[in-house]
Each structure stands twice: as C-alpha cells, then as structure tokens.
C-alpha cells in the first residue's frame, strides 16, 4: 500500500542474490506485527477481530492460527513472477474464497492454494528482508535522529506505516544520505588499500597496477592496424594527424585543451622540482584512447638557476592523463523500422544522366522490395532552359518516373518531382573541373538549404526526410539505419559515406562496387554533407530561428537573396541545424552501406579525362574571393581543424581543399611512384 516507504537500493541488492527459478512469497508475518505492536494499531485491530469472532461463533477474520502465518500486506509483500502466474491461473478460486476482511489473509490463502507454499517466508536462500514498523507515538520530524541510532531502522528495506507526505521526503533524504556515506567510505577504503598494495608489498607483475589509479588501461590492439599512435603537436599545429595531411592547425578547442594541460604540467613541475624554472617546450605528444581518455607526454626544457652553468637546459618529462568520465546510455524515444522515408534527390541539368541511373537503382533497391519509401526528384533548371517538350533536359527522368509510378502503383511506391528555376548567376555551365569536387552542389553548397526550403512543403510536417544525391549508391540496410537514427524532436542523422576510388580513372586500383570497405578501395568522406536525414517539423523550427540571418527561400526568386546571406558559417543543412541551437542530438558516423562515386564513374565511361581539382587552383582562389556571394568560402566548421585568427574569425581563402575527390590512397600512390622510378632506373 501507499503507506510503505521502500528503500529501492537495498531492495535491489537483496533481490540480486535470489534465484528467479524459485517461488517467492516474502514479507513480515501477521503474527509478528501483532506481537510487536502491543498497544498499537495492530493490537487494536486484533482486539476488534477477537470481538468479532465472539459474535460469530468463534471464527474471526484471521480464521485460524495458520492464517496468522501469512505475509502482512501493510508491510509490503514480495512475490516472484512464478507465484503471480500461478495465482492468475487460479483467480476464480481466489475470488470465491476471499471472504475475510483482511486482504493479507485473502492473498495468503490464494498463494498457498496456487503454489503450495506453507506460509510467509521471512528469509529465503540466506537472504532476509528487514521491515521496520513505526510506533504510533513516533513523529519523524522530531524523532528521526533517535531512529537513526537504531540499527534495525538503518538496515530496514521497508518502513511502515508512513501516513504523511513530508515523512516520505524525510525518509528518502535520510536513506539517500546513508547510502552516500557508505559509498564514500568504500571509496576511501579502496583507495587506502590500493596505496598499501602499491607500496611494493606485492610484485607489480602480479597486481598489474597502472597509473593513475582508477583509470582503465588502454585498449590492447588486436592487429597492427589497431595500434593507436602518438601524434606530435605544438601550441599551434598537429603533425601527421591522418593519412591525408602532413600537418594541420589545431582547432580552437584543441588549443584550449593543450594550454590547460601545459599549465597544469608546468605547475606540477615547479612543485616537483622547485629549483628548476620552465624555459620552453621540447616536444609534446598526445594519444586518444576511447576506453581510457587523452594521454599527453610533455617534455619541458627547464633551467637550473642553482648551478654555475646557468645557461644549461635540463629536459624533464611528464605524463598527463585526462580520463573519460562515466559513460552513460542516453535514453531515446522508441522508433521502428516501418517508418516511411521521403527521399529528396536534387539534380542539375548536367546531372540528368546520373539521375537516370539513380532512379534505376532506386527501383531495384526500394520499389521491387516494396520498401516503405517515396522518391521526390528536384530538378534544378537554368534560368533560360525549357521545362516542357522535347527540349526539356529532364524529359528522360520525368518519363522514367511516370512509367515506374504506374508500374508499382498497387504497391504504393511512386516517384514525383519538383522544378526549381535557378537565378542567372547560377545558370552558366559549371566548369569541367567541378567533377573533381565531392559535393553535387559544386561551389555552392548553400543551395542545399534552398532546395530543402522549396521542396519540404510538398512533403508535409510529420515526414521523415532523407536528402540524398545522384552520386550515391545505397543498400536497404542503410535506409533502416536512417529510420532508427532519425528521431523527431530528438535527433538528426548525418552519415559519413564511403567514397570509392575512381580506379578506371587513375589506374591505382581495381574497380569493385560490391567489395567491402577497405583502404585500397576508397575512404570515408567526412567532408561531404549532401546526405542528411531529419523530420520536416524539426527543420521548420530550425529555419524559423535563423530567418533573420538566413532568409527562408519561399520561391525561386528568393534563391539569389539566400546566396548573399551575411552568415558565411552556414553552407549546408547540417550547418543550419548546428547554428539554430535547436535542442537536437546530431548523430554523425561512418556508414559503409552508403557509397559515393557514381558521378565520377559516369564521367569516365563517357570518355572524361583527369582534371585538376579547382580547390587547388590559385586562379580560382582569386576569382572566388572577388565573388563571395556565389562561391562557397571556407566556413568555420565545428568538425574542422583550422587555424584561428586572434579575433576568432577566419579570412576567406577560396574553396576548401577537403572538397577534392581522392584518386587513391597514399600507399597506392607511393607504390606507383616506386614502380615508375624502378622502370626509369632500368631504362638508364
């Protein structure tokens, strides 16, 4: 009943030691409560029941002496699921025989008949449940300090009867503090024992104690590819951060972290070596282990002012560990894999052939398998292009969409389209070198926001939207992950797809579309943000927050206004969600079932030749700087590592070099160079 306070921590610890395969009917017996409460409420109840028995031929509500062996409901009863199932199977008998006014007896008789248990179990498998009964004269607001001296009260799992709401809060505060003190005492004892053991009494080969205490050891690599390497850093840059770059500037967050660690290291060095003065850094290494945290190795140049040779430097080494906090599972709303996905795929005129191939793949993956999806093609017309008739650049796409919608009409699968007219400044034929960029929007990723603004009204507010690209090749498992990882009002999903190397383009590898991801076939393109999934309502709320700095595109004529927006940090839909500061999680992770590379493959099949990436051309840097409202300048991204200026701003320097498509891995290019040099040596 609601007059029982239960210490959930003790109850959980108690039940942990009881096997679930046995019948359990545990609590405080009726006869015990009557005996203990002499002069209390239970004695009064017993007296009333005895009087009733005198007026009913000697039969009271407790029946006979065996009824007093049942568990008292007023103190709480522990029942195992096996006993409850047996009671449910005999519910008719229990109702017909529940004739007394004492519910404890009715429940006890039902348990006894259903499970053949003789009576209330005050202990089971060596586990005993302590129940404390409050006397009527006890007032918790003034007597709690007296009860705290009673060991039976401190060890009680349940306390009853509690009739005042404030008393529940008092008991909860007391037991919470009691458990906190126990945890602190155990922590102190463990720390004391650890230091006693670590003083050399027992060999460290047996104990395997590592520094610092309480921090887990680093993960042991299974293969040589799993070894976590140390990275050389200084106050401004990190060297060999990945397989793509030799040196990169530290991000703003990494700088703050490095400065804090260095400050702590210098302060410790002064305490450890008071006669030495810090001069400068010798070297610094760092390593991040997801099971341990961030490790730093500081090598500091210090000068000993007490020596005669004051100019001589001494190098002291220190290790600093920033351990990870307690990892907690984030509770999230329940989702299923049956949600309908609205896939939005934009296409420029020069990507019409890629769109035909994408629709063919969509039919094979989704429409033939009756996947719960809907495809909305978004045709981006130039300012002076025909949108109807034989001269329509998207005529083949429209015809294919109508044919497939008719073919799969009975399955509920269909393909629709929306036409968008681009402004004159974006209607020129894109340079051929743009095929080497990793985004379908080329130099103007901000168009992705305009596409979403104009196309979402055709879908609805409660739809799950996946913005995709004609450059991708996806599998059904990827769509299921989109459904599970995109949660309305809670989370958006931005997958990092695997970009396949153009093997027939550069001849560094063998082309294989069905192969597993590997270093020899491609790489995860973390700089591509074309694919993102979200709910329409979340997108609308985010756009409304940024309408003052990023105007909403309500018609084709508003695209030109969007291109000249003052907030140059927003260039993609993901940037928009981050800048809106909407209380949403952003899940961004590698997705092997999402692969890029169709566009470059079609370009090769049509006889295309190798081009230089425009992000690396100096001429483009100058032209882009002159027209910042058209080209996509480098934003201050949240996941990039770039040098910051003193006022936390960054000067525009043209296209980002990370937008270039990689033709091969470092290893493949190095092998090719070695083979080429070997041939030249043999030729000589």
XYZ file of C-alpha atoms in Angstrom, residues 28-29 32-34 36-38 40-42 72 74-75 130-138 147 150 152-153 156 158-162:
33
model
C 6.585 -9.713 7.577
C 4.197 -12.230 9.166
C 4.894 -10.878 14.253
C 3.363 -7.499 13.604
C 0.600 -8.118 16.113
C 5.468 -6.335 18.212
C 2.793 -3.671 18.117
C 1.361 -4.320 21.569
C -0.616 -0.083 18.786
C -2.864 -0.133 15.798
C -2.350 -3.818 15.076
C 1.180 -8.725 6.138
C 0.557 -3.423 5.281
C 4.314 -4.097 5.406
C 14.076 -6.338 7.286
C 10.836 -4.427 7.802
C 10.618 -1.668 10.383
C 7.281 -0.794 11.960
C 6.838 2.759 13.173
C 5.137 3.107 16.559
C 2.080 5.398 16.692
C 3.813 7.844 19.008
C 6.793 8.325 16.658
C 15.564 6.320 14.969
C 18.588 2.073 15.834
C 17.169 -2.147 12.728
C 15.945 1.155 11.265
C 15.372 -1.768 7.030
C 10.763 -1.077 4.113
C 9.312 1.275 6.738
C 5.598 1.425 7.570
C 3.131 2.879 8.219
C 4.025 6.299 6.790
